Amino acid sequence: MKLTQRAARVVWVEGHGLLVTDIRGGLHLLDEDFELIRSGRNPESVAPVYAVTTSGDFVYTKDARGTVTQWSLHSLLPVNSLDAQHLRGDGEYLEGEEPSTLINRGICVWQDKLYVNNGYMEIAVIDARTFDLIEVRPSITDHFLEWFCTERPGEQCVADKHGNLYIGDLAAFDFPVHVRLDDKLNLHRVRYDRRHDRYWVTQDAGEDDALYVANGVVVISPDGRMLHNFKFAADDVEALEFDDTFSFAFCAGFEGEITVFDNRESEPRIVRTIAPFRHQITDMTITSRGHLVVLTQDGQMERVSPEGERLARLDFDSRCVWDIQPDPLTEDGYLVATDTGVLAVELTDVEASHPNVRVTRRWDLGLGFVRRVRPLADGTFLGVTRSGRLFRHGRDGESLWQVPFAPHLHDLSPDADAERVLVAANEGAFEHDARTGERLRTLDVAGLVAWTCAYGPAGELLFATRNGVVFCFEPSGEQRWRVELGGYCKRMQLHEDAVLVNGGEFAVKAIDVATGKVTGHWFDMLENTVESATVIGDRVYATSYGLQMAVYETRSPEVLGVVEPFQDFPKALAKRTGREGSPRNLLLVGGRGGFLQIRDVTEEGPLLLRTVYLPAGYGK
């Protein structure tokens, strides 16, 4: 049995099994061996469901648009639903204001009342049995809620998406204890440690000098005092579970591994790591038998023992477009980096009302998912994989060379002559010989994780790090400048004499390569990390992890429009700009789920013409 839609959350429900939500609003109940028991769907909601909880005979969900639904746990049929558009309070709203598309997990039932954000960052309080709306009240924080913890007798915790934890009385909305445990990003999990009367809280970005450098789990007392701070990750920590005696804690996230703590004494200690998993871990739950069920971002679920034995697996036909790059050998051709290899595609009927995409070649490299690909003029292509391989391949599928790295690799950039290539990795910043793969030098980025890179117009070497520092080196290797952008960096590309950098917090910035001065900044209306950005004419286009694409003027920060929501995370952007005899401008948008959109670049915005879905297993 396989799910047809990618799973978003997985929760163990005692006496029932594994409750799974998906990115099209569906619910599924599976047994521990991943056999499907039943499924349900709300026809009023097709948006991703990340907020889910159960109480008694009911399941409660909020989708990414803000629609809140009550379901029968026994049948998985919807019972009652409150529409996102009209689930709001009496406050002041902009004319025509719509709910915000947002991925957050904050939802709970406490004393027969359901507490959840609506789509306007307010808190809806709903009778959990009748589903009558009791009130909509202002939130206790200026950010969307990410987690509720009601496990400690006599008090409750609320965590938001900007590192704030509030401890107090949920029914009275009185939270006298407020602590900041992450300087920028989510507190995905807050769990009460009954063995030692304390809370464990996950981090995404970290705090103070460790911000975007190292993060992990913070252990605090009920009055908010820091007891322990464990830094074991260089990416988001998404999930945290205890065994039934609270002897061991299990933490997992985007590093793709589970860190296991021995919690039997008051001083927790890391005792082992369960790895590797094939992708980033986005959720995890623990069954009544003490087994861990792990969900990765590509939709695969795996059941493992606390010692790491692999017990069962539910595969998903993973499809994701990570990168789209123009192919110098084919007019209107592109190479596409995917979850299973590399594709060559070609735009056809470009001047017609509905252009199409034709897959012309497929390469299964046997290296796991390819994060970035760079086609070269001689027909070969360079790439990096999440599994830690820098490679060069020929068009006939032959491997020219491979260089192993420790996981993970994030980006690469060849120079204009395809003689050298920059590599951004967890290990740091490097330059390699593009003809042989030999490492030529290591660039000094202060021991930080490098996430993206590019050569400048005069051969400068540009690197940006997870903690938002952009370095520019002379061709000789001497540092010319460094700029701190605030927020982590995902991609960069040259645009005229500037480098366009996108990522978290700052969204999109343009930096003059010669001086290091910021010459443009675009950020308004974007939620979450900007995955990719590009410029066509006098417009900047940016896609975000908030299922959005925003359009800006190049010469001002003014937002001209926002496209939302996408059906799944948009990851890659590529442009087809007009030329003599074929003047049309098109935008290609690819993402998780294997979608590849063709959008017409118009004054009114990027008009969707066609969506092509790349087939599952297409690299095999």
PDB file of C-alpha atoms in Angstrom, residues 52-285:
ATOM      1  CA  VAL A  52      -3.590  18.030  14.050  1.00  0.00           C
ATOM      2  CA  THR A  53      -4.672  16.704  17.439  1.00  0.00           C
ATOM      3  CA  THR A  54      -7.162  14.198  18.864  1.00  0.00           C
ATOM      4  CA  SER A  55      -9.500  14.156  21.853  1.00  0.00           C
ATOM      5  CA  GLY A  56     -12.011  11.447  22.667  1.00  0.00           C
ATOM      6  CA  ASP A  57     -13.859  10.388  19.542  1.00  0.00           C
ATOM      7  CA  PHE A  58     -12.653  13.276  17.414  1.00  0.00           C
ATOM      8  CA  VAL A  59      -9.724  14.483  15.318  1.00  0.00           C
ATOM      9  CA  TYR A  60      -9.163  18.225  14.910  1.00  0.00           C
ATOM     10  CA  THR A  61      -7.157  19.817  12.104  1.00  0.00           C
ATOM     11  CA  LYS A  62      -6.265  23.222  10.713  1.00  0.00           C
ATOM     12  CA  ASP A  63      -5.072  23.427   7.138  1.00  0.00           C
ATOM     13  CA  ALA A  64      -2.465  25.862   5.807  1.00  0.00           C
ATOM     14  CA  ARG A  65      -5.207  28.322   4.809  1.00  0.00           C
ATOM     15  CA  GLY A  66      -6.778  28.357   8.282  1.00  0.00           C
ATOM     16  CA  THR A  67      -9.843  26.150   7.788  1.00  0.00           C
ATOM     17  CA  VAL A  68     -10.497  24.232  11.031  1.00  0.00           C
ATOM     18  CA  THR A  69     -12.209  20.834  10.823  1.00  0.00           C
ATOM     19  CA  GLN A  70     -13.643  18.324  13.300  1.00  0.00           C
ATOM     20  CA  TRP A  71     -13.519  14.677  12.181  1.00  0.00           C
ATOM     21  CA  SER A  72     -14.803  11.373  13.506  1.00  0.00           C
ATOM     22  CA  LEU A  73     -11.814   9.382  14.694  1.00  0.00           C
ATOM     23  CA  HIS A  74     -13.678   6.131  14.016  1.00  0.00           C
ATOM     24  CA  SER A  75     -14.691   6.853  10.427  1.00  0.00           C
ATOM     25  CA  LEU A  76     -12.289   9.700   9.452  1.00  0.00           C
ATOM     26  CA  LEU A  77     -15.277  11.479   7.953  1.00  0.00           C
ATOM     27  CA  PRO A  78     -15.534  15.247   8.509  1.00  0.00           C
ATOM     28  CA  VAL A  79     -18.152  16.250  11.084  1.00  0.00           C
ATOM     29  CA  ASN A  80     -17.929  20.035  11.108  1.00  0.00           C
ATOM     30  CA  SER A  81     -15.780  22.692   9.460  1.00  0.00           C
ATOM     31  CA  LEU A  82     -15.180  26.423   9.982  1.00  0.00           C
ATOM     32  CA  ASP A  83     -14.105  28.230   6.830  1.00  0.00           C
ATOM     33  CA  ALA A  84     -10.832  30.146   6.983  1.00  0.00           C
ATOM     34  CA  GLN A  85     -12.187  33.230   5.221  1.00  0.00           C
ATOM     35  CA  HIS A  86     -14.830  33.904   7.874  1.00  0.00           C
ATOM     36  CA  LEU A  87     -13.206  32.437  10.978  1.00  0.00           C
ATOM     37  CA  ARG A  88     -12.007  35.730  12.417  1.00  0.00           C
ATOM     38  CA  GLY A  89     -12.733  38.178  15.206  1.00  0.00           C
ATOM     39  CA  ASP A  90     -14.051  41.731  15.396  1.00  0.00           C
ATOM     40  CA  GLY A  91     -10.693  43.463  14.930  1.00  0.00           C
ATOM     41  CA  GLU A  92      -9.667  45.793  12.143  1.00  0.00           C
ATOM     42  CA  TYR A  93      -8.850  44.128   8.836  1.00  0.00           C
ATOM     43  CA  LEU A  94      -7.731  45.418   5.480  1.00  0.00           C
ATOM     44  CA  GLU A  95     -10.455  45.587   2.863  1.00  0.00           C
ATOM     45  CA  GLY A  96     -10.616  42.201   1.196  1.00  0.00           C
ATOM     46  CA  GLU A  97      -7.980  40.750   3.553  1.00  0.00           C
ATOM     47  CA  GLU A  98      -7.653  37.015   3.123  1.00  0.00           C
ATOM     48  CA  PRO A  99      -6.269  34.401   5.507  1.00  0.00           C
ATOM     49  CA  SER A 100      -2.499  33.981   5.486  1.00  0.00           C
ATOM     50  CA  THR A 101      -1.163  30.781   4.024  1.00  0.00           C
ATOM     51  CA  LEU A 102       1.002  29.349   6.758  1.00  0.00           C
ATOM     52  CA  ILE A 103       2.465  26.050   7.875  1.00  0.00           C
ATOM     53  CA  ASN A 104       2.243  25.761  11.653  1.00  0.00           C
ATOM     54  CA  ARG A 105       1.480  22.967  14.083  1.00  0.00           C
ATOM     55  CA  GLY A 106      -0.084  24.771  17.061  1.00  0.00           C
ATOM     56  CA  ILE A 107      -3.386  23.124  18.054  1.00  0.00           C
ATOM     57  CA  CYS A 108      -4.700  21.519  21.250  1.00  0.00           C
ATOM     58  CA  VAL A 109      -7.785  20.523  23.180  1.00  0.00           C
ATOM     59  CA  TRP A 110      -7.782  21.676  26.803  1.00  0.00           C
ATOM     60  CA  GLN A 111     -10.737  21.370  29.184  1.00  0.00           C
ATOM     61  CA  ASP A 112     -13.090  20.529  26.306  1.00  0.00           C
ATOM     62  CA  LYS A 113     -12.045  23.576  24.291  1.00  0.00           C
ATOM     63  CA  LEU A 114     -10.072  23.616  21.053  1.00  0.00           C
ATOM     64  CA  TYR A 115      -7.363  26.289  20.831  1.00  0.00           C
ATOM     65  CA  VAL A 116      -5.845  27.082  17.440  1.00  0.00           C
ATOM     66  CA  ASN A 117      -4.656  30.011  15.332  1.00  0.00           C
ATOM     67  CA  ASN A 118      -7.039  31.118  12.640  1.00  0.00           C
ATOM     68  CA  GLY A 119      -5.669  32.418   9.349  1.00  0.00           C
ATOM     69  CA  TYR A 120      -5.281  35.930  10.774  1.00  0.00           C
ATOM     70  CA  MET A 121      -2.856  35.155  13.632  1.00  0.00           C
ATOM     71  CA  GLU A 122      -5.666  35.323  16.198  1.00  0.00           C
ATOM     72  CA  ILE A 123      -6.629  32.460  18.515  1.00  0.00           C
ATOM     73  CA  ALA A 124      -9.930  30.713  17.874  1.00  0.00           C
ATOM     74  CA  VAL A 125     -11.510  29.042  20.907  1.00  0.00           C
ATOM     75  CA  ILE A 126     -14.028  26.378  19.880  1.00  0.00           C
ATOM     76  CA  ASP A 127     -16.210  23.978  21.872  1.00  0.00           C
ATOM     77  CA  ALA A 128     -14.503  20.644  21.223  1.00  0.00           C
ATOM     78  CA  ARG A 129     -17.758  18.657  21.366  1.00  0.00           C
ATOM     79  CA  THR A 130     -20.335  20.844  19.607  1.00  0.00           C
ATOM     80  CA  PHE A 131     -17.785  22.759  17.496  1.00  0.00           C
ATOM     81  CA  ASP A 132     -19.517  26.016  18.368  1.00  0.00           C
ATOM     82  CA  LEU A 133     -17.217  29.022  18.066  1.00  0.00           C
ATOM     83  CA  ILE A 134     -16.804  30.422  21.574  1.00  0.00           C
ATOM     84  CA  GLU A 135     -14.564  33.397  20.801  1.00  0.00           C
ATOM     85  CA  VAL A 136     -11.797  34.708  18.615  1.00  0.00           C
ATOM     86  CA  ARG A 137      -9.265  36.641  20.636  1.00  0.00           C
ATOM     87  CA  PRO A 138      -5.932  38.345  20.025  1.00  0.00           C
ATOM     88  CA  SER A 139      -2.961  36.026  20.269  1.00  0.00           C
ATOM     89  CA  ILE A 140      -0.515  36.123  23.163  1.00  0.00           C
ATOM     90  CA  THR A 141       2.303  36.637  20.648  1.00  0.00           C
ATOM     91  CA  ASP A 142       2.911  38.525  17.413  1.00  0.00           C
ATOM     92  CA  HIS A 143       3.739  35.274  15.622  1.00  0.00           C
ATOM     93  CA  PHE A 144       1.807  32.161  14.674  1.00  0.00           C
ATOM     94  CA  LEU A 145       1.670  29.429  17.307  1.00  0.00           C
ATOM     95  CA  GLU A 146       3.762  26.327  16.727  1.00  0.00           C
ATOM     96  CA  TRP A 147       3.068  24.062  19.709  1.00  0.00           C
ATOM     97  CA  PHE A 148       0.905  23.608  22.810  1.00  0.00           C
ATOM     98  CA  CYS A 149       2.093  21.472  25.723  1.00  0.00           C
ATOM     99  CA  THR A 150      -0.517  20.513  28.325  1.00  0.00           C
ATOM    100  CA  GLU A 151       1.399  17.588  29.872  1.00  0.00           C
ATOM    101  CA  ARG A 152       2.456  19.138  33.209  1.00  0.00           C
ATOM    102  CA  PRO A 153      -0.322  19.213  35.811  1.00  0.00           C
ATOM    103  CA  GLY A 154      -1.478  22.707  36.678  1.00  0.00           C
ATOM    104  CA  GLU A 155       0.079  24.645  33.781  1.00  0.00           C
ATOM    105  CA  GLN A 156       0.311  24.839  30.020  1.00  0.00           C
ATOM    106  CA  CYS A 157       2.954  25.991  27.534  1.00  0.00           C
ATOM    107  CA  VAL A 158       2.566  27.764  24.219  1.00  0.00           C
ATOM    108  CA  ALA A 159       5.446  28.104  21.720  1.00  0.00           C
ATOM    109  CA  ASP A 160       5.495  30.304  18.639  1.00  0.00           C
ATOM    110  CA  LYS A 161       7.364  30.398  15.332  1.00  0.00           C
ATOM    111  CA  HIS A 162       9.843  33.016  16.536  1.00  0.00           C
ATOM    112  CA  GLY A 163      11.506  31.315  19.478  1.00  0.00           C
ATOM    113  CA  ASN A 164       9.139  32.404  22.281  1.00  0.00           C
ATOM    114  CA  LEU A 165       7.864  30.082  25.006  1.00  0.00           C
ATOM    115  CA  TYR A 166       5.008  31.097  27.318  1.00  0.00           C
ATOM    116  CA  ILE A 167       4.197  29.140  30.500  1.00  0.00           C
ATOM    117  CA  GLY A 168       1.009  29.693  32.477  1.00  0.00           C
ATOM    118  CA  ASP A 169      -2.758  29.171  32.331  1.00  0.00           C
ATOM    119  CA  LEU A 170      -4.249  28.634  28.886  1.00  0.00           C
ATOM    120  CA  ALA A 171      -7.886  28.907  29.998  1.00  0.00           C
ATOM    121  CA  ALA A 172      -7.233  32.294  31.629  1.00  0.00           C
ATOM    122  CA  PHE A 173      -4.765  33.402  28.922  1.00  0.00           C
ATOM    123  CA  ASP A 174      -2.370  34.288  31.710  1.00  0.00           C
ATOM    124  CA  PHE A 175       1.288  33.426  31.013  1.00  0.00           C
ATOM    125  CA  PRO A 176       3.563  34.952  33.644  1.00  0.00           C
ATOM    126  CA  VAL A 177       6.657  33.078  32.426  1.00  0.00           C
ATOM    127  CA  HIS A 178       8.050  34.130  29.038  1.00  0.00           C
ATOM    128  CA  VAL A 179      11.446  32.935  27.806  1.00  0.00           C
ATOM    129  CA  ARG A 180      13.141  33.336  24.429  1.00  0.00           C
ATOM    130  CA  LEU A 181      14.823  30.047  23.461  1.00  0.00           C
ATOM    131  CA  ASP A 182      15.564  30.638  19.769  1.00  0.00           C
ATOM    132  CA  ASP A 183      16.570  34.025  18.402  1.00  0.00           C
ATOM    133  CA  LYS A 184      14.882  33.678  15.013  1.00  0.00           C
ATOM    134  CA  LEU A 185      12.884  30.546  14.250  1.00  0.00           C
ATOM    135  CA  ASN A 186      10.507  27.840  15.397  1.00  0.00           C
ATOM    136  CA  LEU A 187      10.142  25.989  18.655  1.00  0.00           C
ATOM    137  CA  HIS A 188       8.639  22.932  16.955  1.00  0.00           C
ATOM    138  CA  ARG A 189       8.247  20.774  20.060  1.00  0.00           C
ATOM    139  CA  VAL A 190       7.772  21.393  23.778  1.00  0.00           C
ATOM    140  CA  ARG A 191       7.608  18.197  25.838  1.00  0.00           C
ATOM    141  CA  TYR A 192       7.259  17.749  29.587  1.00  0.00           C
ATOM    142  CA  ASP A 193       9.830  15.458  31.185  1.00  0.00           C
ATOM    143  CA  ARG A 194       7.829  13.750  33.946  1.00  0.00           C
ATOM    144  CA  ARG A 195      10.876  11.971  35.307  1.00  0.00           C
ATOM    145  CA  HIS A 196      12.705  15.178  36.261  1.00  0.00           C
ATOM    146  CA  ASP A 197       9.884  17.783  36.263  1.00  0.00           C
ATOM    147  CA  ARG A 198      11.229  19.928  33.422  1.00  0.00           C
ATOM    148  CA  TYR A 199      10.589  20.864  29.804  1.00  0.00           C
ATOM    149  CA  TRP A 200      12.566  19.931  26.700  1.00  0.00           C
ATOM    150  CA  VAL A 201      12.265  22.379  23.796  1.00  0.00           C
ATOM    151  CA  THR A 202      13.627  22.015  20.255  1.00  0.00           C
ATOM    152  CA  GLN A 203      15.426  24.777  18.353  1.00  0.00           C
ATOM    153  CA  ASP A 204      15.632  25.639  14.644  1.00  0.00           C
ATOM    154  CA  ALA A 205      18.262  28.370  14.520  1.00  0.00           C
ATOM    155  CA  GLY A 206      19.840  28.598  17.981  1.00  0.00           C
ATOM    156  CA  GLU A 207      20.611  31.697  20.006  1.00  0.00           C
ATOM    157  CA  ASP A 208      23.298  34.280  20.775  1.00  0.00           C
ATOM    158  CA  ASP A 209      26.687  33.447  19.233  1.00  0.00           C
ATOM    159  CA  ALA A 210      25.394  30.058  18.057  1.00  0.00           C
ATOM    160  CA  LEU A 211      22.614  31.595  15.917  1.00  0.00           C
ATOM    161  CA  TYR A 212      22.451  29.695  12.588  1.00  0.00           C
ATOM    162  CA  VAL A 213      25.705  27.983  13.568  1.00  0.00           C
ATOM    163  CA  ALA A 214      24.587  25.270  16.002  1.00  0.00           C
ATOM    164  CA  ASN A 215      21.244  24.403  17.567  1.00  0.00           C
ATOM    165  CA  GLY A 216      19.562  21.475  19.235  1.00  0.00           C
ATOM    166  CA  VAL A 217      17.500  21.045  22.411  1.00  0.00           C
ATOM    167  CA  VAL A 218      17.116  23.286  25.457  1.00  0.00           C
ATOM    168  CA  VAL A 219      16.034  21.869  28.831  1.00  0.00           C
ATOM    169  CA  ILE A 220      14.378  24.358  31.188  1.00  0.00           C
ATOM    170  CA  SER A 221      12.685  24.356  34.582  1.00  0.00           C
ATOM    171  CA  PRO A 222       8.943  25.156  34.898  1.00  0.00           C
ATOM    172  CA  ASP A 223       9.866  28.675  36.009  1.00  0.00           C
ATOM    173  CA  GLY A 224      11.886  29.215  32.820  1.00  0.00           C
ATOM    174  CA  ARG A 225      15.447  28.698  34.114  1.00  0.00           C
ATOM    175  CA  MET A 226      17.916  27.223  31.646  1.00  0.00           C
ATOM    176  CA  LEU A 227      19.100  23.814  32.886  1.00  0.00           C
ATOM    177  CA  HIS A 228      20.855  22.327  29.846  1.00  0.00           C
ATOM    178  CA  ASN A 229      21.576  23.449  26.287  1.00  0.00           C
ATOM    179  CA  PHE A 230      22.628  20.799  23.789  1.00  0.00           C
ATOM    180  CA  LYS A 231      24.043  21.912  20.421  1.00  0.00           C
ATOM    181  CA  PHE A 232      24.189  18.862  18.155  1.00  0.00           C
ATOM    182  CA  ALA A 233      22.619  20.075  14.875  1.00  0.00           C
ATOM    183  CA  ALA A 234      23.374  22.465  12.040  1.00  0.00           C
ATOM    184  CA  ASP A 235      19.792  22.574  10.777  1.00  0.00           C
ATOM    185  CA  ASP A 236      16.203  22.558  12.082  1.00  0.00           C
ATOM    186  CA  VAL A 237      15.245  20.157  14.894  1.00  0.00           C
ATOM    187  CA  GLU A 238      11.658  19.161  14.171  1.00  0.00           C
ATOM    188  CA  ALA A 239      10.603  16.378  16.540  1.00  0.00           C
ATOM    189  CA  LEU A 240      11.102  15.143  20.104  1.00  0.00           C
ATOM    190  CA  GLU A 241       9.729  12.043  21.832  1.00  0.00           C
ATOM    191  CA  PHE A 242      10.245  10.212  25.163  1.00  0.00           C
ATOM    192  CA  ASP A 243       9.889   6.512  25.863  1.00  0.00           C
ATOM    193  CA  ASP A 244       7.154   5.483  28.307  1.00  0.00           C
ATOM    194  CA  THR A 245       9.408   5.729  31.385  1.00  0.00           C
ATOM    195  CA  PHE A 246      11.131   8.953  30.267  1.00  0.00           C
ATOM    196  CA  SER A 247      14.437   7.118  30.429  1.00  0.00           C
ATOM    197  CA  PHE A 248      15.381   8.097  26.873  1.00  0.00           C
ATOM    198  CA  ALA A 249      14.653  11.104  24.666  1.00  0.00           C
ATOM    199  CA  PHE A 250      14.736  11.004  20.856  1.00  0.00           C
ATOM    200  CA  CYS A 251      15.361  14.169  18.826  1.00  0.00           C
ATOM    201  CA  ALA A 252      15.263  14.418  15.021  1.00  0.00           C
ATOM    202  CA  GLY A 253      15.270  17.002  12.258  1.00  0.00           C
ATOM    203  CA  PHE A 254      16.675  18.224   8.979  1.00  0.00           C
ATOM    204  CA  GLU A 255      20.071  16.592   9.547  1.00  0.00           C
ATOM    205  CA  GLY A 256      18.315  13.311   8.706  1.00  0.00           C
ATOM    206  CA  GLU A 257      19.245  11.486  11.902  1.00  0.00           C
ATOM    207  CA  ILE A 258      17.872  10.746  15.376  1.00  0.00           C
ATOM    208  CA  THR A 259      19.926  11.844  18.383  1.00  0.00           C
ATOM    209  CA  VAL A 260      19.244   9.625  21.413  1.00  0.00           C
ATOM    210  CA  PHE A 261      19.655  10.948  24.972  1.00  0.00           C
ATOM    211  CA  ASP A 262      19.940   8.870  28.139  1.00  0.00           C
ATOM    212  CA  ASN A 263      17.632  10.725  30.560  1.00  0.00           C
ATOM    213  CA  ARG A 264      17.804   8.417  33.547  1.00  0.00           C
ATOM    214  CA  GLU A 265      19.992  10.803  35.528  1.00  0.00           C
ATOM    215  CA  SER A 266      19.422  14.521  35.998  1.00  0.00           C
ATOM    216  CA  GLU A 267      22.246  15.262  33.543  1.00  0.00           C
ATOM    217  CA  PRO A 268      21.100  13.989  30.097  1.00  0.00           C
ATOM    218  CA  ARG A 269      23.778  12.611  27.808  1.00  0.00           C
ATOM    219  CA  ILE A 270      23.859  11.686  24.147  1.00  0.00           C
ATOM    220  CA  VAL A 271      24.362   7.935  23.813  1.00  0.00           C
ATOM    221  CA  ARG A 272      23.885   7.223  20.102  1.00  0.00           C
ATOM    222  CA  THR A 273      22.706   8.455  16.744  1.00  0.00           C
ATOM    223  CA  ILE A 274      20.319   6.555  14.484  1.00  0.00           C
ATOM    224  CA  ALA A 275      21.208   7.323  10.860  1.00  0.00           C
ATOM    225  CA  PRO A 276      21.073   7.763   7.993  1.00  0.00           C
ATOM    226  CA  PHE A 277      17.574   8.465   6.779  1.00  0.00           C
ATOM    227  CA  ARG A 278      17.225   9.266   3.111  1.00  0.00           C
ATOM    228  CA  HIS A 279      15.947  12.798   3.629  1.00  0.00           C
ATOM    229  CA  GLN A 280      15.252  15.503   6.200  1.00  0.00           C
ATOM    230  CA  ILE A 281      13.138  14.248   9.110  1.00  0.00           C
ATOM    231  CA  THR A 282      10.011  16.395   9.433  1.00  0.00           C
ATOM    232  CA  ASP A 283       8.010  14.454  12.034  1.00  0.00           C
ATOM    233  CA  MET A 284       8.289  11.526  14.416  1.00  0.00           C
ATOM    234  CA  THR A 285       6.002   9.714  16.831  1.00  0.00           C
TER     235      THR A 285
END
